[in-house]
CSV table of C-alpha atoms and ligand atoms in Angstrom, one decimal:
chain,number,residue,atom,x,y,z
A,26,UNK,CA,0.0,0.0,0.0
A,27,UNK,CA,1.1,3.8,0.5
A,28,UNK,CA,2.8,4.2,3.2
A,29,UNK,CA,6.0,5.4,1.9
A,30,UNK,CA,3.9,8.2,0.4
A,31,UNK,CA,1.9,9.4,3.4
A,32,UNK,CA,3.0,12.8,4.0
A,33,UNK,CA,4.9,13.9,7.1
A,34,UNK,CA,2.1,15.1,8.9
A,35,UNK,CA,2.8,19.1,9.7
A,36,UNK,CA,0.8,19.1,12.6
A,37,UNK,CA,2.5,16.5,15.0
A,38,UNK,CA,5.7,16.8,16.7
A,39,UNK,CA,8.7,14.2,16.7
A,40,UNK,CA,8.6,11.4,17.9
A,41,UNK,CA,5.1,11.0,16.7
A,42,UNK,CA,3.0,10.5,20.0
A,43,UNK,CA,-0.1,8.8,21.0
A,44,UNK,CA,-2.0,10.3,23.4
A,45,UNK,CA,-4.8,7.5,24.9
A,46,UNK,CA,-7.7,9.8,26.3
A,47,UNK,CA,-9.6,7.1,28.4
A,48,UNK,CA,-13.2,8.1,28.8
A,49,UNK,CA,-15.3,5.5,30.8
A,50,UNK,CA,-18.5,8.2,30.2
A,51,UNK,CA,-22.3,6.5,29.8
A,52,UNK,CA,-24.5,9.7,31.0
A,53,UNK,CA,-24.9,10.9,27.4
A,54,UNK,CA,-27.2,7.6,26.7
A,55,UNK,CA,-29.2,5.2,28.9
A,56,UNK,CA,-27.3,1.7,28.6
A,57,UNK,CA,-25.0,0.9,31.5
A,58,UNK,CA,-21.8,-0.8,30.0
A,59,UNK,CA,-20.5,1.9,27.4
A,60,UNK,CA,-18.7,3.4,30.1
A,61,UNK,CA,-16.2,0.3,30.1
A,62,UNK,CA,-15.3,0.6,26.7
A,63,UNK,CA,-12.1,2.0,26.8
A,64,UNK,CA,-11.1,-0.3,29.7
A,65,UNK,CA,-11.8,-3.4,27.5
A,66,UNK,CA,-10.3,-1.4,24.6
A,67,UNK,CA,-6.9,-0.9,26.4
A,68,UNK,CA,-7.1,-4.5,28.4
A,69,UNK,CA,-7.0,-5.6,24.9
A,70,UNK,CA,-3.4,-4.2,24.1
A,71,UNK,CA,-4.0,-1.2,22.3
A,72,UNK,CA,-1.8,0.4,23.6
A,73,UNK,CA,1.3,-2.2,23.1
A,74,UNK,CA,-0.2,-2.4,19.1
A,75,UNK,CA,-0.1,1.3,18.8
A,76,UNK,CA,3.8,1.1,19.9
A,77,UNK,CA,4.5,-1.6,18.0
A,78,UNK,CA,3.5,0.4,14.7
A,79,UNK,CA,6.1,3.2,16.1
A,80,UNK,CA,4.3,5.9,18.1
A,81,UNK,CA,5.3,6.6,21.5
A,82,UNK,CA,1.9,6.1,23.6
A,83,UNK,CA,1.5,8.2,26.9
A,84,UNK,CA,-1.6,6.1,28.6
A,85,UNK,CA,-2.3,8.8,32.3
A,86,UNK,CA,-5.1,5.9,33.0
A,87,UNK,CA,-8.3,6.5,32.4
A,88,UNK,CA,-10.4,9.6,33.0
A,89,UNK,CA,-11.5,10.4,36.7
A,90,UNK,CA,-14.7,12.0,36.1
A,91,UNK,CA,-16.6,14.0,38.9
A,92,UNK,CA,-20.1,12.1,39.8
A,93,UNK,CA,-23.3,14.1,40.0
A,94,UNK,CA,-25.5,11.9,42.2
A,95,UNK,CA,-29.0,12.0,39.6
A,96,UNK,CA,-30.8,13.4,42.1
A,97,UNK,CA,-28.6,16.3,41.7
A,98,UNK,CA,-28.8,16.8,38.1
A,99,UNK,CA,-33.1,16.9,36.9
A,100,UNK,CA,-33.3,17.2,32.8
A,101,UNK,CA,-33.4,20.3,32.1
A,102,UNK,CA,-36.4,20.2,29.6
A,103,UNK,CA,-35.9,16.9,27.7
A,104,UNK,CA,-31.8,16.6,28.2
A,105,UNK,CA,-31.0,13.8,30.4
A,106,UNK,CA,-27.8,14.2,32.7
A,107,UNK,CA,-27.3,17.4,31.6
A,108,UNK,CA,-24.5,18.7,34.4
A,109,UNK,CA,-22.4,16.0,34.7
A,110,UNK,CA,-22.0,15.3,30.4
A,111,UNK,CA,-21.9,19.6,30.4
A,112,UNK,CA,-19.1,19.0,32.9
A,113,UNK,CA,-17.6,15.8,31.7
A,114,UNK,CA,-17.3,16.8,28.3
A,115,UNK,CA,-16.0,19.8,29.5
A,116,UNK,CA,-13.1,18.3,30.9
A,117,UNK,CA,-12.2,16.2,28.2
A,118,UNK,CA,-12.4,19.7,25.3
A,119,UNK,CA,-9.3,20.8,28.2
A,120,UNK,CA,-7.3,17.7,27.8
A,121,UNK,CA,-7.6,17.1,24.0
A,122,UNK,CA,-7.1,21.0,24.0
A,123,UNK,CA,-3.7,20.4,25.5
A,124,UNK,CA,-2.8,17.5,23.7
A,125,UNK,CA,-3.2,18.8,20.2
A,126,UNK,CA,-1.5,21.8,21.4
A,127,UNK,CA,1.7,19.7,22.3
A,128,UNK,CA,1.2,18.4,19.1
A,129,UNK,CA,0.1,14.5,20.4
A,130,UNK,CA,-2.2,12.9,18.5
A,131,UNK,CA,-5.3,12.5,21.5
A,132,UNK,CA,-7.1,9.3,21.1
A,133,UNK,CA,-10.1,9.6,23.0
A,134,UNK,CA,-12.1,6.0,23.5
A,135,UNK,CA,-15.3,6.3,24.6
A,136,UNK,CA,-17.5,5.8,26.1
A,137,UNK,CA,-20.6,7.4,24.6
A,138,UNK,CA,-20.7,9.5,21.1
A,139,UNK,CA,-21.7,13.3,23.8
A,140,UNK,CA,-17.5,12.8,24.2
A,141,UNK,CA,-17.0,14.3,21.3
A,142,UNK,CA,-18.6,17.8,21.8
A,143,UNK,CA,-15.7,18.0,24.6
A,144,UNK,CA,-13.3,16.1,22.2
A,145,UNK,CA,-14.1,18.1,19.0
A,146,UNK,CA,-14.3,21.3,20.8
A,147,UNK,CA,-10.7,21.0,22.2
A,148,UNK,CA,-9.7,20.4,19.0
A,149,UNK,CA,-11.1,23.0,17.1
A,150,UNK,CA,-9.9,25.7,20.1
A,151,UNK,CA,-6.0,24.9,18.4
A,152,UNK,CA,-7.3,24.6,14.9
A,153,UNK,CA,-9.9,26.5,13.9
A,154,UNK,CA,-10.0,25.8,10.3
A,155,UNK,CA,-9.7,21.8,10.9
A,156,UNK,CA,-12.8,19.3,9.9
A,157,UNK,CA,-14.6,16.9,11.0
A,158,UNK,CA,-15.5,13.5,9.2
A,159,UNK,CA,-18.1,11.7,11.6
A,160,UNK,CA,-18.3,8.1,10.7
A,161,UNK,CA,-21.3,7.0,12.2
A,162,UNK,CA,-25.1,5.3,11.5
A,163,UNK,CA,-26.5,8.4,13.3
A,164,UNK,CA,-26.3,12.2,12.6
A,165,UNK,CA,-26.4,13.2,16.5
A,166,UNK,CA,-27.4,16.2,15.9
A,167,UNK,CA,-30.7,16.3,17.3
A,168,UNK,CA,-31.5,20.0,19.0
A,169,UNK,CA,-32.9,19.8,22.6
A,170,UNK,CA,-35.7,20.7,20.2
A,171,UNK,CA,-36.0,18.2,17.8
A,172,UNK,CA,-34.9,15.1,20.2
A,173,UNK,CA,-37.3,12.1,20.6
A,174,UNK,CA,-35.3,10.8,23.4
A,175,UNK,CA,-33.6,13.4,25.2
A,176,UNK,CA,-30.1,11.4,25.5
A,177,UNK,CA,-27.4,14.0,24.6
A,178,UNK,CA,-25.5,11.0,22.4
A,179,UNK,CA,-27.8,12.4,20.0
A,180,UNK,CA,-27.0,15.4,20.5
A,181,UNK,CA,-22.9,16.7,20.2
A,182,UNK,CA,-22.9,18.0,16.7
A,183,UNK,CA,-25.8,20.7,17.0
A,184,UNK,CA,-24.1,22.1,20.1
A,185,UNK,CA,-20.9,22.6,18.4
A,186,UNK,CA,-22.6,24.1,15.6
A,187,UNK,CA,-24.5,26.3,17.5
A,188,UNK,CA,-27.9,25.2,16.7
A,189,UNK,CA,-31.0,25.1,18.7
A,190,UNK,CA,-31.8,26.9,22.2
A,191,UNK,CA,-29.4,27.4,24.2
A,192,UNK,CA,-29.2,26.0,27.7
A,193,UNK,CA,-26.9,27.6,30.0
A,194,UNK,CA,-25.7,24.6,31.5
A,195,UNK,CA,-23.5,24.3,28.2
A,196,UNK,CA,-22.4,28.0,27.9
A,197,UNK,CA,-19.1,26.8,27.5
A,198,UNK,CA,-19.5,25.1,24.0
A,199,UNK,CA,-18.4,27.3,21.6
A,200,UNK,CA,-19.9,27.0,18.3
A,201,UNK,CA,-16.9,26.5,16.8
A,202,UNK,CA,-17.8,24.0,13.9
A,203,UNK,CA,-19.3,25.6,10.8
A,204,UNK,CA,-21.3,23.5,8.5
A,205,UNK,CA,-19.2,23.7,5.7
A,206,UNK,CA,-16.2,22.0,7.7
A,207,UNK,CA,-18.2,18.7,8.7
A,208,UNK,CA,-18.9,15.5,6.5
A,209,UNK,CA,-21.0,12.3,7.7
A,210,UNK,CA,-20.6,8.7,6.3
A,211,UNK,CA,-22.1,6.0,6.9
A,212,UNK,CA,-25.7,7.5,8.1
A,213,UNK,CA,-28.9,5.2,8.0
A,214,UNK,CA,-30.5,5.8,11.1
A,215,UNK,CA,-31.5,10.2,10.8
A,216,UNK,CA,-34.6,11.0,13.1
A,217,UNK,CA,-36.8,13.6,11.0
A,218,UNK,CA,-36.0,16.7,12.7
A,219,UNK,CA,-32.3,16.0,12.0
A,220,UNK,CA,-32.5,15.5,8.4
A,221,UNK,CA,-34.5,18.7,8.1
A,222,UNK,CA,-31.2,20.2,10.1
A,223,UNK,CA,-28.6,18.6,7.7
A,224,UNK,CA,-31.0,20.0,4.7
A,225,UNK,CA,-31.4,23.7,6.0
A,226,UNK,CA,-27.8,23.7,6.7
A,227,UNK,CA,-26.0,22.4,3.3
A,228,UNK,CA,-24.5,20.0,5.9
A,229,UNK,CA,-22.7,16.9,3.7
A,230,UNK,CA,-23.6,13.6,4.1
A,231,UNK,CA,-23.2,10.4,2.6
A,232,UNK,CA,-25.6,8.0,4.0
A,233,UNK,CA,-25.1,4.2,3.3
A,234,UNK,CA,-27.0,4.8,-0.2
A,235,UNK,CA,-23.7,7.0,-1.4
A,236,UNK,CA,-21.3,3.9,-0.2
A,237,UNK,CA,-23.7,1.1,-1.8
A,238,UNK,CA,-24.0,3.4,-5.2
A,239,UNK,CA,-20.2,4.8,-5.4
A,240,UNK,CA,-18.0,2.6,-3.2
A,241,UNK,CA,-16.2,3.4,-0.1
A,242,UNK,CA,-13.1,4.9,-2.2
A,243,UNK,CA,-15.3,7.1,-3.8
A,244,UNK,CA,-17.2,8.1,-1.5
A,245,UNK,CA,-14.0,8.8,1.0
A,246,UNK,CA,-12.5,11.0,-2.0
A,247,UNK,CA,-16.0,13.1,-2.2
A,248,UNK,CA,-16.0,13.5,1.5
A,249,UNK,CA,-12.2,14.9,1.7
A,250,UNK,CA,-12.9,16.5,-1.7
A,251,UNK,CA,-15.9,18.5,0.5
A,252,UNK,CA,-14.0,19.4,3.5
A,253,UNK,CA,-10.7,19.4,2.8
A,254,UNK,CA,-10.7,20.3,-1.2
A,255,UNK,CA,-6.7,21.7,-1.1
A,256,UNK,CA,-5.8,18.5,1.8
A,257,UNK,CA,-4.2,21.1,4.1
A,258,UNK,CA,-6.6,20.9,6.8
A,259,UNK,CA,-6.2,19.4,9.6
A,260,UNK,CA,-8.8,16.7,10.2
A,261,UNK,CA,-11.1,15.1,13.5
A,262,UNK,CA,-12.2,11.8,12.5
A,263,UNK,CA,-15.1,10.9,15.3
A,264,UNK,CA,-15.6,7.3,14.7
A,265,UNK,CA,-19.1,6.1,16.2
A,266,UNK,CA,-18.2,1.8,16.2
A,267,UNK,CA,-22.0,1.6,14.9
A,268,UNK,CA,-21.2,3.0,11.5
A,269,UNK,CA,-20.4,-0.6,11.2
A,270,UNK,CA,-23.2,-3.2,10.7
A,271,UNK,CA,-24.0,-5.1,13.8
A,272,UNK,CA,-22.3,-8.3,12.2
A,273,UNK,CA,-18.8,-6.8,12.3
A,274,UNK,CA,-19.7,-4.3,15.3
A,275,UNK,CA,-22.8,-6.4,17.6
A,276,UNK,CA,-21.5,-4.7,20.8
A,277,UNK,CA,-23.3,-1.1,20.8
A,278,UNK,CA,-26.2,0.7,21.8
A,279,UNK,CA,-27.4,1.8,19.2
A,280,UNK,CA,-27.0,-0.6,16.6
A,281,UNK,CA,-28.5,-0.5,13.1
A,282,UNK,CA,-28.5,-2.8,10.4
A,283,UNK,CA,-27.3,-2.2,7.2
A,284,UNK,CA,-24.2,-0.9,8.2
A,285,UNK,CA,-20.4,-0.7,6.7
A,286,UNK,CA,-18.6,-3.7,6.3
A,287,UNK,CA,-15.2,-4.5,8.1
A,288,UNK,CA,-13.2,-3.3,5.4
A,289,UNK,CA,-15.0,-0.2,4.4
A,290,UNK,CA,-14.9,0.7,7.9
A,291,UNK,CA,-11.0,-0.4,7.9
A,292,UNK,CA,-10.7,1.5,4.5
A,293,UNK,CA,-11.9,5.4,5.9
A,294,UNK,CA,-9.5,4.8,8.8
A,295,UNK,CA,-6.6,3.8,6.0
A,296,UNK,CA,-7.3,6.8,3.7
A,297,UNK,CA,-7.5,9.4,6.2
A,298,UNK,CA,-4.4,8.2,7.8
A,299,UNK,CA,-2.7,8.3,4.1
A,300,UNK,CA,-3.7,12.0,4.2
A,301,UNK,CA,-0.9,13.0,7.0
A,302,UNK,CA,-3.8,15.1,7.8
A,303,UNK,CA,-5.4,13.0,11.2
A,304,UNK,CA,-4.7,15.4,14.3
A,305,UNK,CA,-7.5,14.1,16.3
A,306,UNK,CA,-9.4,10.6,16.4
A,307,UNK,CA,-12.5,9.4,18.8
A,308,UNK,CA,-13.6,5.6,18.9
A,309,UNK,CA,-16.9,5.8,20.3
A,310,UNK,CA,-19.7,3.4,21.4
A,311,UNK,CA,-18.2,0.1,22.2
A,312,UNK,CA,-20.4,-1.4,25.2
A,313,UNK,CA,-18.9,-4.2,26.0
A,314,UNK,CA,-22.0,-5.1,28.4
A,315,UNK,CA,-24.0,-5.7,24.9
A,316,UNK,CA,-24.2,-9.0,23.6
A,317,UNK,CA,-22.6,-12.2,24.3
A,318,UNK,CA,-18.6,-12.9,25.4
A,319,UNK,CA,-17.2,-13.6,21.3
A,320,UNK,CA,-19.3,-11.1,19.9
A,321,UNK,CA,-18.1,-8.4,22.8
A,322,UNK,CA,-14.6,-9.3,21.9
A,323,UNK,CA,-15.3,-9.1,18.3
A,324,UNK,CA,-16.4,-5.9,18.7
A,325,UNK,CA,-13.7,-4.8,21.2
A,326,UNK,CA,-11.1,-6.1,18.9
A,327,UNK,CA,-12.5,-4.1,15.8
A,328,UNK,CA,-12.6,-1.4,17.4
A,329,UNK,CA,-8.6,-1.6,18.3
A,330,UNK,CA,-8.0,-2.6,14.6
A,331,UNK,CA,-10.0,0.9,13.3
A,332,UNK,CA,-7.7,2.8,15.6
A,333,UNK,CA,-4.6,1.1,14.2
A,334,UNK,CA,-5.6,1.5,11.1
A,335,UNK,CA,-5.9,5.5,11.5
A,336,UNK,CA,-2.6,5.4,12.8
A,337,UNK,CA,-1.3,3.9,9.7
A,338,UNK,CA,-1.5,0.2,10.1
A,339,UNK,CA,-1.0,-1.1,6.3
A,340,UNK,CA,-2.3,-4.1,4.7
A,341,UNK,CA,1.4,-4.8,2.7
B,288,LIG,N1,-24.2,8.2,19.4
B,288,LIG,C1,-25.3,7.5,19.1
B,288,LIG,N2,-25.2,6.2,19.1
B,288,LIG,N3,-26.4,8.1,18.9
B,288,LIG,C2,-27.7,7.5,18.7
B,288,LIG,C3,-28.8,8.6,18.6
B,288,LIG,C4,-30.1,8.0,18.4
B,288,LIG,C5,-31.3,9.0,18.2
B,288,LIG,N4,-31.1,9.7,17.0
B,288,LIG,C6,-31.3,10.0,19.4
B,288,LIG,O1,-31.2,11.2,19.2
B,288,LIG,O2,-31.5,9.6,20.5
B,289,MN,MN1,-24.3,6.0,16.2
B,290,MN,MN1,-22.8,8.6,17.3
């Protein structure tokens, strides 16, 4: 494959560094189990696999987060747990923040999908101008609005776009992302009031239709081509594990069938690591509660191969 071609990425430092962002966070969602995630991910070797492809990995164990007893922390309207993600996902924005600053690559392992307002923000306080491809069978980007369920989850990518009312609880979200610098694939799963959102705001997608009808090389080209037209921006990747169907992926919340196959999966993490573009990446989702012992290691295990692959694991 390409790796003697993949540029030296302009945004990281020497030696090229790791940095594991542990985030054992469930509040954003309902299902207990998500929250051990990036222990199974990491008791799996991740880390060792990430050295052995030649990063240095800095691991500070995984995220201490502040508890909010629920009694503490009503909804406020329809958003469930609204302090403690406000607060957790506040946190993690800080430590990504300082990560990309250093020039580490942060590798935040969720944990539930309402990490990434926290991860995206941090990264887009260093980099204005970077994008954001958001692999995923959802949009999350339901309003406090236009949610059916009131699990913020669904939630991260209208607060960092601004959108909807705004609840003071989250003041510190900055809208920070503009339409223009996001791109979805793998959507299937887009609750009404979100595709009216991705439609009033020119937001790109390409749903599973795009991948089926163009092919996953295609449609990764398209997406870059979108976002990223010159390829000198620096990119997020926020990688939901239930972009993949529930036959490669089983252990998730949320799953959906009809979903990306192990290699097209494989492939986005591939051709956006051949970019020397990746600043940031999120693995999101795993719950390794869900489902029985081989399909939880299934799942756990894909979801350590993804990350290799976006740190430039190669095929030959
Ligand atoms: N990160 C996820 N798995 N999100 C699923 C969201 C499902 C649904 N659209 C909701 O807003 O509740
Ligand atoms: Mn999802
Ligand atoms: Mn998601």
């Amino acid at each position: 494959m390409s790796s003697p071609e993949t540029p030296k990425p302009k945004w990281l430092s020497e030696p090229k560094t790791a940095a594991i962002v542990g985030c054992p966070f469930s509040g954003g969602q309902p299902k207990p189990g998500v929250d051990q995630g990036p222990i199974n991910l990491v008791e799996a070797g991740l880390i060792s696999q990430l050295s052995e492809l030649g990063w240095q990995v800095k691991f500070d164990g995984h995220h201490q987060f502040e508890e909010i007893k629920a009694s503490d922390d009503p909804p406020i309207g329809v958003l469930k747990n609204p302090r403690l993600v406000s607060r957790v996902t506040q946190s993690v924005a800080e430590v990504v923040s300082s990560h990309v600053k250093r020039g580490e690559l942060p590798v935040t392992l969720g944990g539930d999908h309402s990490l990434a307002m926290g991860t995206i923000s941090g990264t887009l306080s260093q980099y204005p101008d970077a994008c954001v491809i958001w692999v995923d069978a959802h949009a999350d980007i339901n309003t406090p609005e236009t949610t059916d369920s009131g699990n913020i989850h669904g939630m991260p990518v209208s607060f960092l776009l601004g959108l909807g009312s705004k609840i003071p609880e989250f003041s510190w979200v900055k809208p920070l992302l503009k339409p223009g610098q996001l791109v979805y694939i793998g959507l299937r799963d887009v609750d009404a009031g979100e595709k009216r959102i991705l439609r009033e705001n020119g937001i790109k997608s390409f749903s599973m239709h795009e991948v089926d009808k163009y092919g996953i090389g295609k449609v990764v080209e398209m997406a870059l081509d979108h976002v990223n037209p010159q390829r000198d921006r620096p990119i997020h990747l926020s990688f939901d594990v239930d972009a993949l169907d529930p036959s490669v992926a089983p252990s998730t919340g949320t799953p959906v069938r009809g979903g990306l196959t192990f290699r097209e999966g494989h492939y986005i993490c591939e051709a956006i690591y051949e970019t020397g573009l990746l600043i940031a990446l999120d693995l999101m989702e795993v719950n390794p509660s869900l489902a029985d012992d081989v399909s939880v290691q299934q799942t756990v295990a894909v979801g350590c191969s993804l990350v290799r692959s976006a740190l430039g694991e190669v095929l030959l």
